[in-house]
Amino acid sequence: MKATEFDIKNAYLHHRFRVKCAKAIIDHHPPLLHAGNFSRFSKMKEDVYTLLNRNKQNAQLLIALNKVVRTKGEIDTFRTADNSFEANYCKLPQKYRQLQQLDLENVRIGKKIACAKPELDTWLNDKFKRKVVKQKPPPFQYPLLVMSKYSNIQIPQDPVKLEKFLRPKIWFNLEVKDVRPLGCITMELYTETAPQVVMEFIRLFHAKQKERINFVRLFPRLWLEAEIPLDDRTLIKKNIEYDKRSLDHGQYAGVLSFNVKTIRNCPKPVLNFTLSFKPLRVCNGHRVGFGRVCSGFKVLNCIQDFGTKNGKPSKEIIVSNCGLFM
C-alpha cells in the first residue's frame, strides 16, 4: 500500500516534534563548586592572626631592647631607686653648661689677645729696645712721556696732587644678584693714556652711578666685558685721544682696556670696555689700557666661576656700590 501525501507530511511533523523534544544523554552543565575550597578563607584568617601575633612579639622585643639600652645593660630587677635614676639621667644640661663656660673662656682669651702688644716686653730699658721705623713710600714720579706730550700744560708740582691727577683711584663692590656679595676691587686709572675715558670714569664713580655699569659677557680665563651708556655731558666722542704705549697688557692682570674701533663704529653712545683676568700680551698695540687692578684679585678669581664658553654669565653680576678716592 502506497503512502499518501498526507501520511508523509504527518510523519515529517512527528519527526520534527521528536527532534525538538530530544534531550542529550551527556550532562554539559558546570559542576557546583564551593567557593571556600578555592579562596581558602579559613587559611587566610589563620595567616592574619599569625601576622598580628608576630608583629606583637616584635614590638615587645623592641621595647625590651630599648629598656636594655636605657639602663646600659643592667637587668638587675632588685636595683634601688637611686641606681635607676643614674641610669636614666640625661647629661645634656651638663654638656650645655660646659659649652657655655668654654665660650666665656674663649671670649676672655680673645680680649687678652686683642689687648696684647705686638712687641715682646723683655724688661729692658728704652735705649736697648729696637725702634721700628716706618718707611714712607717713594714720591710719585710721572713718566717722561707725559712731560713730552703735555709740555704746554701746567702740571702740579706737589707729589700728592700730581698722583691724584695722573693716577686717580676708584673702587666698586661686586655682587651676585640676590645671592651673595663677591667683594671690593680697587683700580688705578692712567690719565695720560685716555684722558676723556678716565674723566668719564671719574665722573661716574664720583656721582656713584652704579646702575650705569652693565656687565655684558664673561669669558673665564680671559676677561669680563662691560658697557656704560653715555649721556649728553660725556667727553667721549668718535675722535678721542689715546696712547697705547702707556700700559703693558702682558705685565699686569686685571687691566681695563677698550678698542678704539668699537667706539668709532658703534651707532649707540656706549663705552664698551673689558677687565682682563690674566696678563694678555697679545693685546699690546690693539687695545688701549687705561687702568689696572690694585687690590681685589681674589674677587676676580671668584668672578670667573660664573662665566661660560659663549660668554653669557650663569648668574647676574651687578655693582652694589662704588666710589672715588679723594
mmCIF file of C-alpha atoms in Angstrom:
data_model
loop_
_atom_site.group_PDB
_atom_site.id
_atom_site.type_symbol
_atom_site.label_atom_id
_atom_site.label_comp_id
_atom_site.label_asym_id
_atom_site.label_seq_id
_atom_site.Cartn_x
_atom_site.Cartn_y
_atom_site.Cartn_z
ATOM 1 C CA MET A 1 0.000 0.000 0.000
ATOM 2 C CA LYS A 2 1.477 3.260 -1.029
ATOM 3 C CA ALA A 3 1.750 6.119 1.480
ATOM 4 C CA THR A 4 -0.257 9.088 0.627
ATOM 5 C CA GLU A 5 0.944 12.628 0.687
ATOM 6 C CA PHE A 6 -0.932 13.250 3.921
ATOM 7 C CA ASP A 7 0.859 10.379 5.656
ATOM 8 C CA ILE A 8 4.266 11.642 4.558
ATOM 9 C CA LYS A 9 3.527 15.114 5.862
ATOM 10 C CA ASN A 10 2.225 13.751 9.128
ATOM 11 C CA ALA A 11 5.355 11.608 9.576
ATOM 12 C CA TYR A 12 7.578 14.627 8.893
ATOM 13 C CA LEU A 13 5.828 16.743 11.514
ATOM 14 C CA HIS A 14 6.043 13.910 14.026
ATOM 15 C CA HIS A 15 9.783 13.619 13.337
ATOM 16 C CA ARG A 16 10.259 17.356 13.843
ATOM 17 C CA PHE A 17 8.444 17.192 17.139
ATOM 18 C CA ARG A 18 10.623 14.313 18.369
ATOM 19 C CA VAL A 19 13.838 16.155 17.366
ATOM 20 C CA LYS A 20 12.652 19.271 19.149
ATOM 21 C CA CYS A 21 11.859 17.398 22.337
ATOM 22 C CA ALA A 22 15.059 15.309 22.304
ATOM 23 C CA LYS A 23 17.432 15.599 25.335
ATOM 24 C CA ALA A 24 21.189 14.976 25.428
ATOM 25 C CA ILE A 25 22.421 11.972 27.320
ATOM 26 C CA ILE A 26 25.692 13.775 28.415
ATOM 27 C CA ASP A 27 25.337 16.466 31.145
ATOM 28 C CA HIS A 28 27.093 19.553 29.806
ATOM 29 C CA HIS A 29 26.287 21.864 32.759
ATOM 30 C CA PRO A 30 29.241 23.034 35.007
ATOM 31 C CA PRO A 31 29.535 21.278 38.356
ATOM 32 C CA LEU A 32 28.576 23.062 41.549
ATOM 33 C CA LEU A 33 31.763 24.040 43.419
ATOM 34 C CA HIS A 34 32.161 25.571 46.883
ATOM 35 C CA ALA A 35 33.994 28.931 46.803
ATOM 36 C CA GLY A 36 35.680 28.303 50.136
ATOM 37 C CA ASN A 37 37.627 25.374 48.721
ATOM 38 C CA PHE A 38 39.467 27.656 46.288
ATOM 39 C CA SER A 39 39.635 31.047 48.072
ATOM 40 C CA ARG A 40 40.933 29.496 51.331
ATOM 41 C CA PHE A 41 39.163 31.968 53.555
ATOM 42 C CA SER A 42 39.882 29.954 56.645
ATOM 43 C CA LYS A 43 43.593 29.758 55.783
ATOM 44 C CA MET A 44 43.740 33.498 55.168
ATOM 45 C CA LYS A 45 42.187 34.112 58.556
ATOM 46 C CA GLU A 46 44.856 31.992 60.194
ATOM 47 C CA ASP A 47 47.585 33.876 58.302
ATOM 48 C CA VAL A 48 46.218 37.219 59.521
ATOM 49 C CA TYR A 49 46.215 36.039 63.129
ATOM 50 C CA THR A 50 49.767 34.748 62.715
ATOM 51 C CA LEU A 51 50.947 38.093 61.268
ATOM 52 C CA LEU A 52 49.338 40.098 64.065
ATOM 53 C CA ASN A 53 50.873 37.840 66.678
ATOM 54 C CA ARG A 54 54.306 38.187 65.063
ATOM 55 C CA ASN A 55 54.049 41.996 64.979
ATOM 56 C CA LYS A 56 53.090 41.976 68.635
ATOM 57 C CA GLN A 57 56.116 39.861 69.511
ATOM 58 C CA ASN A 58 58.417 42.174 67.508
ATOM 59 C CA ALA A 59 57.048 45.226 69.304
ATOM 60 C CA GLN A 60 57.623 43.581 72.676
ATOM 61 C CA LEU A 61 61.170 42.688 71.634
ATOM 62 C CA LEU A 62 61.900 46.296 70.607
ATOM 63 C CA ILE A 63 60.561 47.583 73.918
ATOM 64 C CA ALA A 64 62.801 45.159 75.772
ATOM 65 C CA LEU A 65 65.848 46.220 73.725
ATOM 66 C CA ASN A 66 65.060 49.879 74.366
ATOM 67 C CA LYS A 67 64.961 49.243 78.091
ATOM 68 C CA VAL A 68 68.295 47.447 77.928
ATOM 69 C CA VAL A 69 69.895 50.389 76.089
ATOM 70 C CA ARG A 70 68.490 52.954 78.506
ATOM 71 C CA THR A 71 69.662 51.013 81.539
ATOM 72 C CA LYS A 72 73.063 50.384 79.912
ATOM 73 C CA GLY A 73 72.668 46.623 80.030
ATOM 74 C CA GLU A 74 71.606 46.399 83.672
ATOM 75 C CA ILE A 75 68.996 43.703 84.145
ATOM 76 C CA ASP A 76 69.049 43.507 87.934
ATOM 77 C CA THR A 77 65.410 43.731 88.985
ATOM 78 C CA PHE A 78 66.398 44.406 92.592
ATOM 79 C CA ARG A 79 68.204 47.695 91.908
ATOM 80 C CA THR A 80 67.310 50.644 94.083
ATOM 81 C CA ALA A 81 65.637 53.868 93.010
ATOM 82 C CA ASP A 82 68.955 55.770 93.074
ATOM 83 C CA ASN A 83 70.555 53.403 90.584
ATOM 84 C CA SER A 84 67.616 53.697 88.217
ATOM 85 C CA PHE A 85 67.874 57.485 88.423
ATOM 86 C CA GLU A 86 71.553 57.386 87.471
ATOM 87 C CA ALA A 87 70.805 55.086 84.556
ATOM 88 C CA ASN A 88 68.071 57.328 83.124
ATOM 89 C CA TYR A 89 69.848 60.589 83.922
ATOM 90 C CA CYS A 90 70.313 62.895 80.894
ATOM 91 C CA LYS A 91 73.672 64.669 80.603
ATOM 92 C CA LEU A 92 72.587 67.277 78.049
ATOM 93 C CA PRO A 93 72.169 70.146 80.560
ATOM 94 C CA GLN A 94 75.613 69.441 81.977
ATOM 95 C CA LYS A 95 77.170 69.436 78.489
ATOM 96 C CA TYR A 96 75.364 72.678 77.665
ATOM 97 C CA ARG A 97 76.763 74.360 80.783
ATOM 98 C CA GLN A 98 80.255 73.179 79.876
ATOM 99 C CA LEU A 99 79.908 74.670 76.385
ATOM 100 C CA GLN A 100 78.765 77.988 77.843
ATOM 101 C CA GLN A 101 81.745 78.029 80.183
ATOM 102 C CA LEU A 102 84.054 77.250 77.270
ATOM 103 C CA ASP A 103 82.581 80.136 75.250
ATOM 104 C CA LEU A 104 83.186 82.534 78.134
ATOM 105 C CA GLU A 105 86.798 81.399 78.400
ATOM 106 C CA ASN A 106 87.269 81.894 74.657
ATOM 107 C CA VAL A 107 85.883 85.429 74.935
ATOM 108 C CA ARG A 108 88.331 86.229 77.757
ATOM 109 C CA ILE A 109 91.250 84.844 75.758
ATOM 110 C CA GLY A 110 90.153 86.848 72.712
ATOM 111 C CA LYS A 111 90.084 90.062 74.757
ATOM 112 C CA LYS A 112 93.574 89.363 76.046
ATOM 113 C CA ILE A 113 94.866 88.730 72.530
ATOM 114 C CA ALA A 114 93.216 91.917 71.244
ATOM 115 C CA CYS A 115 94.807 93.978 74.017
ATOM 116 C CA ALA A 116 98.222 92.334 73.687
ATOM 117 C CA LYS A 117 101.084 94.441 72.415
ATOM 118 C CA PRO A 118 102.843 93.358 69.236
ATOM 119 C CA GLU A 119 106.264 93.713 70.877
ATOM 120 C CA LEU A 120 107.685 91.336 73.448
ATOM 121 C CA ASP A 121 108.369 93.013 76.776
ATOM 122 C CA THR A 122 111.887 91.923 77.779
ATOM 123 C CA TRP A 123 112.093 94.348 80.738
ATOM 124 C CA LEU A 124 114.912 96.207 79.048
ATOM 125 C CA ASN A 125 115.476 99.930 79.030
ATOM 126 C CA ASP A 126 114.247 102.060 76.183
ATOM 127 C CA LYS A 127 117.738 102.542 74.803
ATOM 128 C CA PHE A 128 118.103 98.783 74.254
ATOM 129 C CA LYS A 129 114.763 98.379 72.521
ATOM 130 C CA ARG A 130 114.695 98.149 68.764
ATOM 131 C CA LYS A 131 112.868 101.012 67.179
ATOM 132 C CA VAL A 132 110.726 100.202 64.179
ATOM 133 C CA VAL A 133 110.984 102.925 61.574
ATOM 134 C CA LYS A 134 108.124 103.088 59.123
ATOM 135 C CA GLN A 135 109.353 103.686 55.633
ATOM 136 C CA LYS A 136 107.447 106.226 53.644
ATOM 137 C CA PRO A 137 106.505 105.314 50.107
ATOM 138 C CA PRO A 138 108.657 106.989 47.477
ATOM 139 C CA PRO A 139 107.211 110.156 45.941
ATOM 140 C CA PHE A 140 105.217 109.723 42.793
ATOM 141 C CA GLN A 141 107.136 110.294 39.591
ATOM 142 C CA TYR A 142 105.225 110.850 36.408
ATOM 143 C CA PRO A 143 106.506 109.219 33.225
ATOM 144 C CA LEU A 144 108.581 111.187 30.777
ATOM 145 C CA LEU A 145 106.032 110.607 28.024
ATOM 146 C CA VAL A 146 103.586 112.816 29.893
ATOM 147 C CA MET A 147 106.034 115.696 30.006
ATOM 148 C CA SER A 148 106.737 115.413 26.298
ATOM 149 C CA LYS A 149 103.030 115.295 25.378
ATOM 150 C CA TYR A 150 101.733 117.915 27.804
ATOM 151 C CA SER A 151 104.643 120.307 27.997
ATOM 152 C CA ASN A 152 102.348 123.286 27.432
ATOM 153 C CA ILE A 153 100.052 122.340 30.356
ATOM 154 C CA GLN A 154 100.810 123.449 33.886
ATOM 155 C CA ILE A 155 101.213 120.248 35.918
ATOM 156 C CA PRO A 156 101.074 120.479 39.743
ATOM 157 C CA GLN A 157 104.430 120.018 41.425
ATOM 158 C CA ASP A 158 103.046 118.606 44.669
ATOM 159 C CA PRO A 159 103.539 114.790 44.541
ATOM 160 C CA VAL A 160 100.206 114.119 46.286
ATOM 161 C CA LYS A 161 98.210 116.301 43.913
ATOM 162 C CA LEU A 162 100.186 115.002 40.968
ATOM 163 C CA GLU A 163 99.381 111.398 41.887
ATOM 164 C CA LYS A 164 95.674 112.186 42.249
ATOM 165 C CA PHE A 165 95.758 113.927 38.890
ATOM 166 C CA LEU A 166 97.613 111.276 36.888
ATOM 167 C CA ARG A 167 96.708 108.142 38.908
ATOM 168 C CA PRO A 168 93.186 108.536 40.332
ATOM 169 C CA LYS A 169 91.875 105.515 42.207
ATOM 170 C CA ILE A 170 88.344 104.132 42.125
ATOM 171 C CA TRP A 171 86.635 101.278 43.959
ATOM 172 C CA PHE A 172 83.479 99.247 43.457
ATOM 173 C CA ASN A 173 81.766 96.347 45.215
ATOM 174 C CA LEU A 174 80.577 93.410 43.111
ATOM 175 C CA GLU A 175 77.630 91.219 43.992
ATOM 176 C CA VAL A 176 75.832 88.218 42.524
ATOM 177 C CA LYS A 177 72.272 89.494 42.332
ATOM 178 C CA ASP A 178 70.042 88.087 45.087
ATOM 179 C CA VAL A 179 72.710 85.510 46.028
ATOM 180 C CA ARG A 180 75.801 86.869 47.814
ATOM 181 C CA PRO A 181 78.404 89.668 47.691
ATOM 182 C CA LEU A 182 81.731 88.974 45.993
ATOM 183 C CA GLY A 183 83.981 91.704 47.372
ATOM 184 C CA CYS A 184 85.631 95.023 46.633
ATOM 185 C CA ILE A 185 88.019 95.861 43.785
ATOM 186 C CA THR A 186 90.312 98.891 43.802
ATOM 187 C CA MET A 187 91.633 100.194 40.491
ATOM 188 C CA GLU A 188 94.182 102.770 39.429
ATOM 189 C CA LEU A 189 93.481 104.784 36.283
ATOM 190 C CA TYR A 190 96.079 106.173 33.874
ATOM 191 C CA THR A 191 95.052 109.677 32.879
ATOM 192 C CA GLU A 192 97.672 110.150 30.168
ATOM 193 C CA THR A 193 96.524 107.002 28.339
ATOM 194 C CA ALA A 194 92.967 108.132 27.547
ATOM 195 C CA PRO A 195 92.050 111.409 29.307
ATOM 196 C CA GLN A 196 88.467 111.514 28.063
ATOM 197 C CA VAL A 197 87.708 107.935 29.125
ATOM 198 C CA VAL A 198 89.333 108.440 32.534
ATOM 199 C CA MET A 199 87.328 111.628 33.099
ATOM 200 C CA GLU A 200 84.134 109.741 32.258
ATOM 201 C CA PHE A 201 85.011 107.079 34.850
ATOM 202 C CA ILE A 202 85.848 109.719 37.466
ATOM 203 C CA ARG A 203 82.545 111.491 36.833
ATOM 204 C CA LEU A 204 80.613 108.214 37.057
ATOM 205 C CA PHE A 205 82.278 106.964 40.242
ATOM 206 C CA HIS A 206 82.229 110.363 41.933
ATOM 207 C CA ALA A 207 78.452 110.526 41.424
ATOM 208 C CA LYS A 208 78.169 106.821 42.452
ATOM 209 C CA GLN A 209 76.015 105.975 39.451
ATOM 210 C CA LYS A 210 76.416 102.231 39.893
ATOM 211 C CA GLU A 211 73.330 101.362 37.840
ATOM 212 C CA ARG A 212 75.029 102.618 34.652
ATOM 213 C CA ILE A 213 77.625 99.818 34.712
ATOM 214 C CA ASN A 214 76.301 96.728 32.930
ATOM 215 C CA PHE A 215 78.287 93.505 32.597
ATOM 216 C CA VAL A 216 77.540 92.019 29.192
ATOM 217 C CA ARG A 217 79.783 88.973 28.716
ATOM 218 C CA LEU A 218 82.129 86.938 30.891
ATOM 219 C CA PHE A 219 84.786 84.657 29.448
ATOM 220 C CA PRO A 220 86.691 82.622 32.082
ATOM 221 C CA ARG A 221 90.489 82.941 31.956
ATOM 222 C CA LEU A 222 90.133 85.854 29.521
ATOM 223 C CA TRP A 223 88.166 88.954 30.561
ATOM 224 C CA LEU A 224 84.930 90.484 31.784
ATOM 225 C CA GLU A 225 83.199 92.705 29.256
ATOM 226 C CA ALA A 226 81.052 95.641 30.380
ATOM 227 C CA GLU A 227 79.485 98.756 28.938
ATOM 228 C CA ILE A 228 78.499 102.206 30.147
ATOM 229 C CA PRO A 229 75.767 104.194 28.364
ATOM 230 C CA LEU A 230 76.905 107.736 27.633
ATOM 231 C CA ASP A 231 74.802 110.852 28.151
ATOM 232 C CA ASP A 232 74.934 114.331 26.642
ATOM 233 C CA ARG A 233 77.546 115.564 29.123
ATOM 234 C CA THR A 234 80.150 112.999 28.124
ATOM 235 C CA LEU A 235 83.516 113.964 26.667
ATOM 236 C CA ILE A 236 83.915 110.716 24.749
ATOM 237 C CA LYS A 237 83.413 111.199 21.041
ATOM 238 C CA LYS A 238 84.418 109.304 17.946
ATOM 239 C CA ASN A 239 87.725 111.166 17.764
ATOM 240 C CA ILE A 240 89.256 110.600 21.188
ATOM 241 C CA GLU A 241 92.802 110.977 22.416
ATOM 242 C CA TYR A 242 94.603 107.782 23.406
ATOM 243 C CA ASP A 243 98.070 106.293 23.811
ATOM 244 C CA LYS A 244 98.633 102.526 23.563
ATOM 245 C CA ARG A 245 102.193 102.651 24.933
ATOM 246 C CA SER A 246 101.489 103.748 28.496
ATOM 247 C CA LEU A 247 100.297 100.416 29.905
ATOM 248 C CA ASP A 248 101.718 96.968 29.159
ATOM 249 C CA HIS A 249 98.972 94.329 28.952
ATOM 250 C CA GLY A 250 101.450 91.487 29.351
ATOM 251 C CA GLN A 251 102.821 92.769 32.659
ATOM 252 C CA TYR A 252 99.670 93.053 34.771
ATOM 253 C CA ALA A 253 96.467 91.119 35.338
ATOM 254 C CA GLY A 254 93.205 92.998 35.766
ATOM 255 C CA VAL A 255 93.793 95.619 33.067
ATOM 256 C CA LEU A 256 90.997 97.943 31.959
ATOM 257 C CA SER A 257 91.051 98.409 28.198
ATOM 258 C CA PHE A 258 88.880 99.388 25.260
ATOM 259 C CA ASN A 259 89.000 99.166 21.487
ATOM 260 C CA VAL A 260 89.080 102.425 19.554
ATOM 261 C CA LYS A 261 87.313 100.902 16.536
ATOM 262 C CA THR A 262 84.373 99.885 18.720
ATOM 263 C CA ILE A 263 83.855 103.466 19.883
ATOM 264 C CA ARG A 264 84.137 104.882 16.373
ATOM 265 C CA ASN A 265 81.866 102.335 14.678
ATOM 266 C CA CYS A 266 79.284 101.898 17.446
ATOM 267 C CA PRO A 267 75.946 103.503 16.416
ATOM 268 C CA LYS A 268 74.837 103.912 20.052
ATOM 269 C CA PRO A 269 76.552 106.209 22.572
ATOM 270 C CA VAL A 270 78.033 103.367 24.640
ATOM 271 C CA LEU A 271 81.513 102.871 26.093
ATOM 272 C CA ASN A 272 82.471 99.207 25.837
ATOM 273 C CA PHE A 273 85.460 98.118 27.946
ATOM 274 C CA THR A 274 86.965 94.899 29.339
ATOM 275 C CA LEU A 275 88.656 93.795 32.555
ATOM 276 C CA SER A 276 91.238 91.054 31.958
ATOM 277 C CA PHE A 277 91.724 88.096 34.309
ATOM 278 C CA LYS A 278 95.362 87.462 33.361
ATOM 279 C CA PRO A 279 98.223 89.200 31.517
ATOM 280 C CA LEU A 280 97.405 89.398 27.806
ATOM 281 C CA ARG A 281 100.492 90.408 25.862
ATOM 282 C CA VAL A 282 98.622 89.878 22.606
ATOM 283 C CA CYS A 283 96.525 92.992 23.352
ATOM 284 C CA ASN A 284 99.534 95.312 23.128
ATOM 285 C CA GLY A 285 99.069 97.597 20.143
ATOM 286 C CA HIS A 286 95.448 96.526 19.610
ATOM 287 C CA ARG A 287 93.649 97.712 22.739
ATOM 288 C CA VAL A 288 94.097 100.831 24.848
ATOM 289 C CA GLY A 289 94.740 100.060 28.510
ATOM 290 C CA PHE A 290 93.709 102.908 30.809
ATOM 291 C CA GLY A 291 93.715 101.277 34.266
ATOM 292 C CA ARG A 292 94.654 98.243 36.312
ATOM 293 C CA VAL A 293 93.567 96.479 39.493
ATOM 294 C CA CYS A 294 95.485 97.377 42.669
ATOM 295 C CA SER A 295 93.651 95.100 45.111
ATOM 296 C CA GLY A 296 90.879 92.546 44.849
ATOM 297 C CA PHE A 297 92.460 89.813 42.735
ATOM 298 C CA LYS A 298 90.614 87.160 44.744
ATOM 299 C CA VAL A 299 87.357 88.749 43.645
ATOM 300 C CA LEU A 300 88.495 88.456 40.020
ATOM 301 C CA ASN A 301 89.088 84.743 40.518
ATOM 302 C CA CYS A 302 85.613 84.342 42.031
ATOM 303 C CA ILE A 303 84.007 86.122 39.076
ATOM 304 C CA GLN A 304 85.379 83.537 36.650
ATOM 305 C CA ASP A 305 83.234 80.823 38.253
ATOM 306 C CA PHE A 306 80.116 82.442 36.771
ATOM 307 C CA GLY A 307 81.379 82.529 33.175
ATOM 308 C CA THR A 308 80.533 80.241 30.250
ATOM 309 C CA LYS A 309 82.102 79.357 26.911
ATOM 310 C CA ASN A 310 79.696 81.524 24.924
ATOM 311 C CA GLY A 311 80.207 84.466 27.297
ATOM 312 C CA LYS A 312 76.738 84.562 28.858
ATOM 313 C CA PRO A 313 77.094 84.743 32.671
ATOM 314 C CA SER A 314 75.403 81.933 34.583
ATOM 315 C CA LYS A 315 74.468 84.445 37.322
ATOM 316 C CA GLU A 316 73.795 88.161 37.011
ATOM 317 C CA ILE A 317 76.685 90.201 38.431
ATOM 318 C CA ILE A 318 75.989 93.794 39.460
ATOM 319 C CA VAL A 319 77.817 96.685 41.123
ATOM 320 C CA SER A 320 76.325 97.189 44.577
ATOM 321 C CA ASN A 321 78.374 100.281 45.452
ATOM 322 C CA CYS A 322 81.175 102.385 44.004
ATOM 323 C CA GLY A 323 83.194 105.480 44.753
ATOM 324 C CA LEU A 324 86.293 107.587 44.154
ATOM 325 C CA PHE A 325 89.276 108.016 46.484
ATOM 326 C CA MET A 326 89.561 111.753 47.061
#
